[in-house]
Short mmCIF file of C-alpha atoms and ligand atoms in Angstrom, two decimals:
data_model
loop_
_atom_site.label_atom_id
_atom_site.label_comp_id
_atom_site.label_asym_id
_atom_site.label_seq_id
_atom_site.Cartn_x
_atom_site.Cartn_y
_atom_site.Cartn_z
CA UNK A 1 0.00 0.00 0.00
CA UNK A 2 1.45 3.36 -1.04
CA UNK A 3 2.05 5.96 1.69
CA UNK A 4 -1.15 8.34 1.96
CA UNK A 5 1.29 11.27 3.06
CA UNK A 6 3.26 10.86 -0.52
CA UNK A 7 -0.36 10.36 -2.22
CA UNK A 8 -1.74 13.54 -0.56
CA UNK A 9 1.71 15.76 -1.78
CA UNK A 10 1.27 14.03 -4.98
CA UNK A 11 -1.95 15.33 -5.47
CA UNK A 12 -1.19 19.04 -4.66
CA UNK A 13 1.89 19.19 -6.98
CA UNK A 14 -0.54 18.28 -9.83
CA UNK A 15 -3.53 20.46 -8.96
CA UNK A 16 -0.48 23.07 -8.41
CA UNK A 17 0.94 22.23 -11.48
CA UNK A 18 -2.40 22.23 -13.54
CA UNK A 19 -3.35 25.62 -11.90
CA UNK A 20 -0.02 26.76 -13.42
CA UNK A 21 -0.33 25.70 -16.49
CA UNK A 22 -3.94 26.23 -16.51
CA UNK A 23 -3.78 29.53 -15.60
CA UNK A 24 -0.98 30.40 -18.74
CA UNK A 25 -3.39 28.95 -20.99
CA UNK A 26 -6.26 30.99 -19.88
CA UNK A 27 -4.48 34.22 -20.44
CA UNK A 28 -3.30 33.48 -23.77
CA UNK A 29 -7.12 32.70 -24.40
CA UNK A 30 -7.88 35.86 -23.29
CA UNK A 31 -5.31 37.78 -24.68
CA UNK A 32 -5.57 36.04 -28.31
CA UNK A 33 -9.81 36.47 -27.84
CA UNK A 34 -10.69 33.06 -28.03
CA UNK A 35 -12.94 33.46 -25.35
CA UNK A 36 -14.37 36.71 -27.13
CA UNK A 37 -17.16 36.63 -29.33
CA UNK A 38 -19.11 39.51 -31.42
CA UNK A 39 -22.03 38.68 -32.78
CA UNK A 40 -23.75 40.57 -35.34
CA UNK A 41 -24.43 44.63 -34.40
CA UNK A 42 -21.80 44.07 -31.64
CA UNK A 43 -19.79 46.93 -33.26
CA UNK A 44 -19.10 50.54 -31.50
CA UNK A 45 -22.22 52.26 -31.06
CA UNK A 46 -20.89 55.67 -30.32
CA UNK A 47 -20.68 58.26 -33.00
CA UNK A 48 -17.60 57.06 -34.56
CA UNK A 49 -16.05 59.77 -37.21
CA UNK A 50 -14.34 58.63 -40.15
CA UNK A 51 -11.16 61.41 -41.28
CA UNK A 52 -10.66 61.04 -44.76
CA UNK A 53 -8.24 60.16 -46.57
CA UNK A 54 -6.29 58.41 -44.29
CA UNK A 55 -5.95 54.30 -45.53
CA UNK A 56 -4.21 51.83 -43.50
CA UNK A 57 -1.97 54.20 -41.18
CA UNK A 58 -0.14 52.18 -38.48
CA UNK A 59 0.85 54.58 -36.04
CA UNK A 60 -0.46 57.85 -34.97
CA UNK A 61 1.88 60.95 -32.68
CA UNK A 62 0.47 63.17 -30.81
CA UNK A 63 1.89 67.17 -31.11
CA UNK A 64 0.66 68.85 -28.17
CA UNK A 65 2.90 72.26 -29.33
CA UNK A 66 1.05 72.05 -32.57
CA UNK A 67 -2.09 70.23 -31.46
CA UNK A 68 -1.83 67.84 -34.63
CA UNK A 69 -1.28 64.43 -34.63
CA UNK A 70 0.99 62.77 -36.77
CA UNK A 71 0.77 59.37 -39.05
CA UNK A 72 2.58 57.37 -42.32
CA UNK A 73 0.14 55.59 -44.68
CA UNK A 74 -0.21 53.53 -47.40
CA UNK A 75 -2.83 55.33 -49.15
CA UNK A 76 -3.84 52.72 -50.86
CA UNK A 77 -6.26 49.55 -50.51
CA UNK A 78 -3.72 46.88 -52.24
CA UNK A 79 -0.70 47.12 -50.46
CA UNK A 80 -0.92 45.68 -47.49
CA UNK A 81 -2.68 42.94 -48.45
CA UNK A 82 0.18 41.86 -50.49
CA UNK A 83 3.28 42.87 -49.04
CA UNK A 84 4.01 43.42 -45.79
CA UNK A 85 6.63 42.03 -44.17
CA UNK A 86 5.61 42.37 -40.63
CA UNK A 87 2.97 39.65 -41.03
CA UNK A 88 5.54 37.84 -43.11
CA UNK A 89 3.36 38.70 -46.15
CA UNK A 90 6.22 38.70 -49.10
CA UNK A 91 3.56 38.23 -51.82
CA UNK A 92 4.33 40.52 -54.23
CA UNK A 93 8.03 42.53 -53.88
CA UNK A 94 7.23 44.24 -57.11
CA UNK A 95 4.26 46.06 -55.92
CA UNK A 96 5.56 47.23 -53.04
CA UNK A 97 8.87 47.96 -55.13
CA UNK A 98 6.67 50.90 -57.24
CA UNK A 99 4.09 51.51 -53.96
CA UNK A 100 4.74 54.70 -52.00
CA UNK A 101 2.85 55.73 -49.19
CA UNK A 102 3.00 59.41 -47.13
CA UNK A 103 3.59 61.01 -43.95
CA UNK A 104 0.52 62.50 -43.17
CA UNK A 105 -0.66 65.56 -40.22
CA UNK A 106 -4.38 65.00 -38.91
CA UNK A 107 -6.16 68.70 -37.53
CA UNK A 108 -8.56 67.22 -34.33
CA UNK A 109 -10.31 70.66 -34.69
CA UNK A 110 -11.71 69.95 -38.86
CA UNK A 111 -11.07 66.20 -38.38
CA UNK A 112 -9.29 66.35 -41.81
CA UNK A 113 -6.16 65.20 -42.72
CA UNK A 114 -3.11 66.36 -44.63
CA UNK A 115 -0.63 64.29 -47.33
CA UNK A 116 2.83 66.06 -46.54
CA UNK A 117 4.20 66.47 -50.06
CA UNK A 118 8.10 64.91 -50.10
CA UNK A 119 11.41 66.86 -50.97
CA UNK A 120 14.52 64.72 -52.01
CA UNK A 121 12.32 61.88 -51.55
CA UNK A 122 11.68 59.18 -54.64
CA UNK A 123 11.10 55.27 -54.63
CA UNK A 124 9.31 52.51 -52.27
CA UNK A 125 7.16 54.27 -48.91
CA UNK A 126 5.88 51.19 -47.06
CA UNK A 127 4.67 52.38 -44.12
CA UNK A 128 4.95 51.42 -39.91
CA UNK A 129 6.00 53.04 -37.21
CA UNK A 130 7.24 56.59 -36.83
CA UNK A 131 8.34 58.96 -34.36
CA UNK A 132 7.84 62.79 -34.29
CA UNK A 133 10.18 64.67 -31.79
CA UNK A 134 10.89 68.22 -31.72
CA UNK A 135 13.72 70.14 -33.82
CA UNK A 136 15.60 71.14 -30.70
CA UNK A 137 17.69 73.87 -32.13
CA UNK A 138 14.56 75.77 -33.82
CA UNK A 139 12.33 77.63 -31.01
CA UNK A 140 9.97 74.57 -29.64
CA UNK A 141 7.01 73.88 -31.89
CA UNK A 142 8.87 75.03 -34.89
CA UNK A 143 9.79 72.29 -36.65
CA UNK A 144 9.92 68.21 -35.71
CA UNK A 145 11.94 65.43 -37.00
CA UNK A 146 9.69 61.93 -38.79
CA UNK A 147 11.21 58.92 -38.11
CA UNK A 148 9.90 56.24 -40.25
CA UNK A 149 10.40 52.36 -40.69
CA UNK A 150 10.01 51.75 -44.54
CA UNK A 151 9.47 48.08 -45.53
CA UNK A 152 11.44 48.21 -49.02
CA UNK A 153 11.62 44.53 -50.87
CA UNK A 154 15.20 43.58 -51.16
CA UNK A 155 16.14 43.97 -55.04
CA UNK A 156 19.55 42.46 -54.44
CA UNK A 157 19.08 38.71 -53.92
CA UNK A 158 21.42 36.64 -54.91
CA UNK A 159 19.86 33.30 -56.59
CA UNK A 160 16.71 33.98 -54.56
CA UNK A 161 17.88 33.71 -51.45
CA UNK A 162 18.79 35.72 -48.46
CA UNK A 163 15.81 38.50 -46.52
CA UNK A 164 12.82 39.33 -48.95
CA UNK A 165 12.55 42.59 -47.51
CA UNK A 166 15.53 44.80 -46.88
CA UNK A 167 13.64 46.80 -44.31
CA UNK A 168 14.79 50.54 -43.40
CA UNK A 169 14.51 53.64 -41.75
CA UNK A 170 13.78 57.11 -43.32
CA UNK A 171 14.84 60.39 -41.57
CA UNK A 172 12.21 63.62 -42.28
CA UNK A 173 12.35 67.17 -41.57
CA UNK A 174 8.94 69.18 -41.00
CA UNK A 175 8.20 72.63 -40.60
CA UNK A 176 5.15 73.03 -38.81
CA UNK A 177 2.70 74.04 -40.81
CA UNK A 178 3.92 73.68 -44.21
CA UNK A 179 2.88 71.04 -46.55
CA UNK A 180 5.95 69.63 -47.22
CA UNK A 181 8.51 66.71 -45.47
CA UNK A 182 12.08 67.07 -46.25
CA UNK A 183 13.51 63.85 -46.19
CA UNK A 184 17.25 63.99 -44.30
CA UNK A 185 18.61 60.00 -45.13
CA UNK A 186 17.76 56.95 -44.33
CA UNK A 187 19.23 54.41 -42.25
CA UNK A 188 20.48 50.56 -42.45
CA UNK A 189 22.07 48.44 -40.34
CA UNK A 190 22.24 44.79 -40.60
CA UNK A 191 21.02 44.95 -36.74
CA UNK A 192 18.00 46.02 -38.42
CA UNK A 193 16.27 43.23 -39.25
CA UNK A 194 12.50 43.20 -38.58
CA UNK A 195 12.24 46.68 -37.92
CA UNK A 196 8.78 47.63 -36.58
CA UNK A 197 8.82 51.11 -34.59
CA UNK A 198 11.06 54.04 -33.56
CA UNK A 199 11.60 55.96 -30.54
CA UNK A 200 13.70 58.77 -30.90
CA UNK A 201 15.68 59.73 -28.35
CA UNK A 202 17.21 62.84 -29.67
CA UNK A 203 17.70 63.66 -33.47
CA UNK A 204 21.00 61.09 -33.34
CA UNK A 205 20.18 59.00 -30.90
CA UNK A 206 17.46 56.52 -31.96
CA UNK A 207 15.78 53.27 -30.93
CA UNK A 208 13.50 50.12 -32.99
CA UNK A 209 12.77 47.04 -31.98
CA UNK A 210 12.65 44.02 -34.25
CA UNK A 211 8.94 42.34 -34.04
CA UNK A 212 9.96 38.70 -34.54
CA UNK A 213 13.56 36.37 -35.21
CA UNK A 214 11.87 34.46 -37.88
CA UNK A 215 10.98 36.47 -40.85
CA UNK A 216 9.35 34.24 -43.14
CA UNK A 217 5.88 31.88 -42.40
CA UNK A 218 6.57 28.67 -40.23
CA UNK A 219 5.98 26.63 -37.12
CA UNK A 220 9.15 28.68 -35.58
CA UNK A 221 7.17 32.06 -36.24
CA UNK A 222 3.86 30.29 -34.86
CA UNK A 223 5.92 29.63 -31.42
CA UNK A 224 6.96 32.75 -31.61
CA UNK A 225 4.10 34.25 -31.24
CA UNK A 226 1.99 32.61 -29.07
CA UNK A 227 4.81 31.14 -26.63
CA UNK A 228 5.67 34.05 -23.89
CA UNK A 229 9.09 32.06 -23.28
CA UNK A 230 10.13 32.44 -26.84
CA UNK A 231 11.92 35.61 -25.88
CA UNK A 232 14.12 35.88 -29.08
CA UNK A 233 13.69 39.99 -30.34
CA UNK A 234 15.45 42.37 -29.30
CA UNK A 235 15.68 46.88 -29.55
CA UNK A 236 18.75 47.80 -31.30
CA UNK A 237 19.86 51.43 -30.70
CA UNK A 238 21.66 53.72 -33.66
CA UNK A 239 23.83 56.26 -33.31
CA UNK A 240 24.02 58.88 -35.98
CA UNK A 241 27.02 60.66 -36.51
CA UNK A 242 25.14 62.93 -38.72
CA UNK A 243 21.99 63.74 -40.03
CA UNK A 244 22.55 64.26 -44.25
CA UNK A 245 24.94 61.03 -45.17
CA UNK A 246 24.32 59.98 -48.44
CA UNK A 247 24.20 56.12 -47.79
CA UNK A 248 22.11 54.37 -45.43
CA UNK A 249 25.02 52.63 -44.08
CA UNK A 250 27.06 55.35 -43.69
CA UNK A 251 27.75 57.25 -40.28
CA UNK A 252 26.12 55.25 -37.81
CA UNK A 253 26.60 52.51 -35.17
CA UNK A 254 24.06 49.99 -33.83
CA UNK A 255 23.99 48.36 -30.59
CA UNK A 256 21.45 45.71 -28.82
CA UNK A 257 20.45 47.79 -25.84
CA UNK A 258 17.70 45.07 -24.50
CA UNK A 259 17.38 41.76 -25.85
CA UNK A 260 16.05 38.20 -25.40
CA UNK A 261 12.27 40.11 -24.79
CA UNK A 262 9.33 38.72 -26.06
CA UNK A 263 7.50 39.66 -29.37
CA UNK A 264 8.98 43.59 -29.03
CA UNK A 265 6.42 45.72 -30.61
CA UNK A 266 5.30 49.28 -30.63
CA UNK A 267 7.52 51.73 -29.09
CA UNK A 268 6.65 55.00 -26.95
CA UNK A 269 7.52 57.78 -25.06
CA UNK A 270 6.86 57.73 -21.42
CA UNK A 271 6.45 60.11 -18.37
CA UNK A 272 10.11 61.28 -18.14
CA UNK A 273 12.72 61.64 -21.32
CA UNK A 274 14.02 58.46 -19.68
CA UNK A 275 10.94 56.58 -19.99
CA UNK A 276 10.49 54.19 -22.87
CA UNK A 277 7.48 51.93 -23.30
CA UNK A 278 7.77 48.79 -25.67
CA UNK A 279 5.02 46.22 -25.99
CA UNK A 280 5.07 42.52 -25.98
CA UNK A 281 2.50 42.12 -28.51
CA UNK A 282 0.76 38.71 -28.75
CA UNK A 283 1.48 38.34 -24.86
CA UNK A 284 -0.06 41.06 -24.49
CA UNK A 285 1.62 43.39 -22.16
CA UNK A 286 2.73 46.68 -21.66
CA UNK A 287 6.52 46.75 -20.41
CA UNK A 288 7.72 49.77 -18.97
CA UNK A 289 11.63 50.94 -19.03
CA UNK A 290 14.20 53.32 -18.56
CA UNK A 291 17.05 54.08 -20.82
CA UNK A 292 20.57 54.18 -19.70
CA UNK A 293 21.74 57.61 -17.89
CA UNK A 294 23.49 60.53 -20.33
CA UNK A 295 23.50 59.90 -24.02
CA UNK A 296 22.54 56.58 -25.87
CA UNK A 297 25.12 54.14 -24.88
CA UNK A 298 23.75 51.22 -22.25
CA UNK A 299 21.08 48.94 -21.95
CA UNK A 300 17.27 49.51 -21.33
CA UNK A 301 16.19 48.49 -17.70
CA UNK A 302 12.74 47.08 -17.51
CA UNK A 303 11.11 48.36 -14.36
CA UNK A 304 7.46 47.48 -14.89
CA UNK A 305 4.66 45.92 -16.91
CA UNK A 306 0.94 46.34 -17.21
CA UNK A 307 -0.91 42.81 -18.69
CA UNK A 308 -3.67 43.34 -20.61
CA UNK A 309 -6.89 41.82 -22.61
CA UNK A 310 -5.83 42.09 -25.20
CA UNK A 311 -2.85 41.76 -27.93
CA UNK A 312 -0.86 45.00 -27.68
CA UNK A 313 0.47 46.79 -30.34
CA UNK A 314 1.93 51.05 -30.36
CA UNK A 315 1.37 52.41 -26.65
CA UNK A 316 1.24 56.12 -25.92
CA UNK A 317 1.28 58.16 -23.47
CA UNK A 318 -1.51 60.71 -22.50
CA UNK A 319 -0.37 63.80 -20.19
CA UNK A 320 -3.47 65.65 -18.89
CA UNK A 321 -3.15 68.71 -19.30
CA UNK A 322 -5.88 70.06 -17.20
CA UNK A 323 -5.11 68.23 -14.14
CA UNK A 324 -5.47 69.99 -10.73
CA UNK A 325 -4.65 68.04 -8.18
CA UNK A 326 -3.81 63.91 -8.29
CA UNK A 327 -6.92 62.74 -8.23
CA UNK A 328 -8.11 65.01 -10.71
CA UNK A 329 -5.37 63.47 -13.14
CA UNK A 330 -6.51 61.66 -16.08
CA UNK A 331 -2.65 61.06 -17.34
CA UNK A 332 -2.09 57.57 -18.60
CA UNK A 333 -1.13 55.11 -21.26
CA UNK A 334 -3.64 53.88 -24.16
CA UNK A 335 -2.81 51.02 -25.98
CA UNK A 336 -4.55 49.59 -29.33
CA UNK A 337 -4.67 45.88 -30.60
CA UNK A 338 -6.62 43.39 -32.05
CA UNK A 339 -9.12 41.68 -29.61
CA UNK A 340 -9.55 38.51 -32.28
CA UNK A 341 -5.97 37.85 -32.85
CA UNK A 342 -6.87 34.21 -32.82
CA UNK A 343 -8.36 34.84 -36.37
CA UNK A 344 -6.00 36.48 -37.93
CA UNK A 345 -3.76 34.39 -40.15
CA UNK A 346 -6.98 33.74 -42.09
CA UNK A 347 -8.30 37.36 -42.29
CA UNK A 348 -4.88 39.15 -43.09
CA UNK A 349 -4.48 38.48 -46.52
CA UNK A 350 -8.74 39.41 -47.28
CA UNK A 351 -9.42 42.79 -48.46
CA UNK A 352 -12.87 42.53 -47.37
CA UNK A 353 -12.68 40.86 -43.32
CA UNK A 354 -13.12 42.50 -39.88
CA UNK A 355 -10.73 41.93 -37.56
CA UNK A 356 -12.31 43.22 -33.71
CA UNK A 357 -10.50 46.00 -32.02
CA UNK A 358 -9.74 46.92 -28.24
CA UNK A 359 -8.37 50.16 -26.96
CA UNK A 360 -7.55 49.78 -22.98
CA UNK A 361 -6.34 52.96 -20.85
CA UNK A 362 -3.86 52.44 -18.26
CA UNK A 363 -3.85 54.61 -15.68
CA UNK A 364 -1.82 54.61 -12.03
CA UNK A 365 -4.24 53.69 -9.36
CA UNK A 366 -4.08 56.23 -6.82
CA UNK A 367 -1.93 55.81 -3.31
CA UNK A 368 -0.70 52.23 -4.79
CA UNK A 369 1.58 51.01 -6.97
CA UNK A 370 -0.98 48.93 -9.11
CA UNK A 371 -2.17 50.02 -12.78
CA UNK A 372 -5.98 50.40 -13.69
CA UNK A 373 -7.08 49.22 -16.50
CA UNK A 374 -10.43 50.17 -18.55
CA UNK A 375 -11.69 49.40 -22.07
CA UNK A 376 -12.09 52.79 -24.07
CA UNK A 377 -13.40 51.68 -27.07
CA UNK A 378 -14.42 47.95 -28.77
CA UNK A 379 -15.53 47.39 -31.91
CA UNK A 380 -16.30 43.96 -34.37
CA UNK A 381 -14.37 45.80 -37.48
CA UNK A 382 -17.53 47.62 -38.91
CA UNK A 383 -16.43 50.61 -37.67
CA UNK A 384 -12.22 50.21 -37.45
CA UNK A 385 -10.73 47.04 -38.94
CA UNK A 386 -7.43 46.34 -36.77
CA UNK A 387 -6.15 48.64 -34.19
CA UNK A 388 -2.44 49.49 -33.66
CA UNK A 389 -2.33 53.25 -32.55
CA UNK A 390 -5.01 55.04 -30.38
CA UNK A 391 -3.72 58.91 -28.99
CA UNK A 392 -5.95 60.88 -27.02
CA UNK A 393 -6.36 64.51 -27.43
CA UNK A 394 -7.89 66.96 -24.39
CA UNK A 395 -10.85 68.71 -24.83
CA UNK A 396 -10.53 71.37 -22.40
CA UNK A 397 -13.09 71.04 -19.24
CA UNK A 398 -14.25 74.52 -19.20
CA UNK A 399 -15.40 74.83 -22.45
CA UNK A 400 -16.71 71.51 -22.43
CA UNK A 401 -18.56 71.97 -19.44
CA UNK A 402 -22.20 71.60 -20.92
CA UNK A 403 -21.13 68.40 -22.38
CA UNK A 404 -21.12 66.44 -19.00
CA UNK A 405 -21.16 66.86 -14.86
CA UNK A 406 -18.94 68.72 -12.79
CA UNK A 407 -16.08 66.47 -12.55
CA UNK A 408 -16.23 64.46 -15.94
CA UNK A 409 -13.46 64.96 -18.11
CA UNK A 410 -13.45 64.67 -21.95
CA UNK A 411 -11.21 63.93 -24.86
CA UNK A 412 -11.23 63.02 -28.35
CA UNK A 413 -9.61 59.08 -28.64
CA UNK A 414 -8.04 58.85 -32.31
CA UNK A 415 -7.56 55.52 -33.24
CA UNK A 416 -6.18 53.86 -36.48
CA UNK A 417 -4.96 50.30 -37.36
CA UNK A 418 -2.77 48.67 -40.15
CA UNK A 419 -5.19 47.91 -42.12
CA UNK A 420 -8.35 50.24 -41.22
CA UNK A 421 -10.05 52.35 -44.23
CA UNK A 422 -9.63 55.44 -42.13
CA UNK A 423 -8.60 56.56 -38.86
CA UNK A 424 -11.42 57.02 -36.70
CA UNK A 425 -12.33 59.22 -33.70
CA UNK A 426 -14.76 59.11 -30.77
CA UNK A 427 -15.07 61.58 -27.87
CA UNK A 428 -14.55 59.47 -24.85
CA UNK A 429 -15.07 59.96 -20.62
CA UNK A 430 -11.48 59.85 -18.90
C1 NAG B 1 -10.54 52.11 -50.43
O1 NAG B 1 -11.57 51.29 -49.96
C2 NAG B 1 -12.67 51.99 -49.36
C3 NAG B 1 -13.62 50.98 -48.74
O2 NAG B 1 -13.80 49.87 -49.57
C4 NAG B 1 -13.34 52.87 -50.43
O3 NAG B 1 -14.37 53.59 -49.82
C5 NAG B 1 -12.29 53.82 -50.98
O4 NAG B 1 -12.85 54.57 -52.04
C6 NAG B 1 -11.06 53.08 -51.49
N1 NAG B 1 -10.04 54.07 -51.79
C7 NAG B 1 -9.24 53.98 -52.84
C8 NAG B 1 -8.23 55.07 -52.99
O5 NAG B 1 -9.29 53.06 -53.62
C1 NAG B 2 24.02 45.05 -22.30
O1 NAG B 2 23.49 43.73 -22.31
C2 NAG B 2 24.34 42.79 -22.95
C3 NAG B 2 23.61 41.46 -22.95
O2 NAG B 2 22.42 41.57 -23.65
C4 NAG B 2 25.67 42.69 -22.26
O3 NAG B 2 26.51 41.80 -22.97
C5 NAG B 2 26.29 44.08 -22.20
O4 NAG B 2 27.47 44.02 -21.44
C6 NAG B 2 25.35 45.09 -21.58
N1 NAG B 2 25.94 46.42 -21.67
C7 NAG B 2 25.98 47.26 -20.65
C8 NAG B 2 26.64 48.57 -20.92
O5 NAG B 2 25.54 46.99 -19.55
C1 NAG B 3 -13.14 37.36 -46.88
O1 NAG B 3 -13.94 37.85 -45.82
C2 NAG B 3 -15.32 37.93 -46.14
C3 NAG B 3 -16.01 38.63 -44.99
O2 NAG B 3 -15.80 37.97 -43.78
C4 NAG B 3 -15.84 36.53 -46.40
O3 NAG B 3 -17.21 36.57 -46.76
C5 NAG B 3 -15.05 35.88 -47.52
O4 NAG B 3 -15.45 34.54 -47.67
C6 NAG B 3 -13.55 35.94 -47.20
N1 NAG B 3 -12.81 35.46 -48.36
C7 NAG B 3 -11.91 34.50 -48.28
C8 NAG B 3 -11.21 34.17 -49.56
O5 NAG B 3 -11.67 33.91 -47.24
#
């Protein structure tokens, strides 16, 4: 007869063990939406507004100076349904090879939105994540540097092989204001691999992650995604020496700053110059960090994270401007991402699916060190198909006033996905 004690410990290492496990797979259930279902009319029934003009725009940037918000996009309903290497879509190289998107400035006031024409720019513009950060030697709100991943197929391959995509990044110069974008270089490492957003730290000192290790469709990529201990991407930070080289390759020097991180994503700026956000995307988390002390050189420190419902894709950061004391403070971080990620190797490639949408505000919980989190906006895909940028922008309480009860607090929540029609915005409660 076996010993009860042993049978009795036995049992609670495999309930403990099940609980473990169980408790991973229910949060990649959640996170990926298989437990998530919209049935027909479950879209966004808030007035939703469409700004023209404005097709398939990953990112979006926030310019409080200017009060504009900034975006790339294809401008165009084939592209990204054929080539884009982020989703490991190589389709069609010679598409993309005579495609060219545009940087693009969106007015909250007219809800309209501007193409920026280009100077001393020609060839390929497919379009991901930027960065807009101020021209620091022109009075501040002047002018503002574009940082821009560009997704450009590789036209060099020898005998077929080698990367499909010989992605890069593309250096602007804006005056506010004008119509134009002045484009400075661009920039190639072989660091940069997978490129999929920017965070500029100054006008030289610049960081991307890399989305995934395996570039091309497979069971590796599949692990990849949905495996949180597949931590195999990495940010790589570039140094310019200058601004106007005339080669991509020229005057630079990359460095890993954090690596063996899970599915790196979107890339933001935080409360402090210090603070960087970068999201693990299919695990769905917000990680928060700080980079290294005086001027680029050093790794990122991780010193937080936020989970959340969702798959996570560009965070930003809100700062309230009308706050008046803490607990009047509606400052936080937004994130976008698709809420049906489960579904998406069969909708990507289909001009005509929805893919469901989540936008979650994260915001400090007050006299703790936890994170609240709360669901600003949902929608099937009638309304916004994908979701990988959402910005908010203040409406200002006092004239606002009539629009809700002392107290409430207003703002317009922009949000746009990869492959959305248009950008969309709804006035939301904070
Ligand atoms: C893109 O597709 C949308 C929705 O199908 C359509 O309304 C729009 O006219 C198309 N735009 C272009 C430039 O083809
Ligand atoms: C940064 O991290 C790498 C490992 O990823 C390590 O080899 C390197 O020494 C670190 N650099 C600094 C300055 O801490
Ligand atoms: C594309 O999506 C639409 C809408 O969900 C669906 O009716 C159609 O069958 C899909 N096409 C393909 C080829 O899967």
């Amino acid at each position: 007869m076996k010993n009860p004690v042993f049978v009795l410990i036995g049992a609670q290492v495999v309930l403990y063990l099940l609980y473990i496990v169980g408790s991973g797979v229910y949060r990649t259930l959640t996170v990926v939406g298989a437990l998530r279902r919209y049935p027909d009319g479950a879209f966004a029934k808030d007035e939703v507004i469409a700004i023209p003009d404005s097709i398939h725009c990953e990112d979006l940037h926030y310019h409080p100076q200017s009060g504009t918000i900034f975006t790339a996009c294809e401008d165009n309903n084939e592209t990204r349904f054929k080539w884009f290497p982020p989703l490991a879509n190589l389709d069609h190289p010679e598409l993309a090879a005579r495609s060219q998107g545009s940087l693009h400035v969106v007015d909250p006031k007219t809800m309209l939105s501007q193409r920026l024409e280009f100077e001393n720019f020609q060839g390929p513009f497919i379009t991901h994540g930027i960065d807009v950060i101020p021209d620091s030697e022109l009075p501040d709100g002047e002018a503002v540097y574009i940082f821009a991943v560009n997704h450009v197929p590789n036209t060099k391959l020898s005998d077929g092989k080698g990367p499909r995509a010989r992605s890069q990044l593309e250096v602007f110069h804006h005056i506010i204001g004008s119509s134009s974008a002045k484009h400075l270089r661009s920039i190639w490492h072989p660091l940069i691999r997978t490129p999929n957003d920017i965070f500029a730290a100054s006008a030289t000192s610049v960081y991307i992650t890399n989305d995934h290790y395996y570039s091309e469709h497979g069971p590796m990529r599949a692990i990849e995604d949905f495996y949180g201990g597949a931590k195999w991407t990495d940010v790589v930070h570039i140094q310019l020496d200058s601004l106007a080289a005339a080669e991509p390759t020229a005057g630079l020097t990359a460095t890993v700053a954090l690596d063996k991180t899970h599915n790196n994503n979107g890339l933001g700026h935080g409360r402090s110059e210090r603070e960087i956000l970068i999201s693990d995307c299919s695990g769905g988390v917000l990680r928060i960090g700080q980079l290294p002390a005086g001027s680029g050189s050093g790794n990122i420190t991780l010193v937080d994270s936020v989970k959340v419902d969702s798959i996570v894709d560009n965070p930003s950061y809100f700062a309230d401007p009308y706050a008046s004391n803490p607990a009047d403070d509606r400052s936080g971080f937004v994130v976008a991402g698709l809420s049906r990620a489960i579904d998406f190797s069969k909708t990507m490639r289909n001009a005509t699916a929805k893919d469901p949408v989540m936008v979650t505000y994260i915001k400090p919980s007050l006299g703790s060190d936890n994170w609240e989190t709360r669901v600003l906006f949902e929608d099937d895909g009638t309304k916004l198909r994908t979701a990988s940028a959402a910005v908010l922008v203040p409406l200002d309480p006092a004239a606002d006033s009539a629009d809700g009860a002392a107290g409430t607090r207003k703002a317009w929540l922009f949000v746009t996905g990869f492959m959305s029609t248009s950008i969309v915005a709804v006035k939301v409660d904070l």
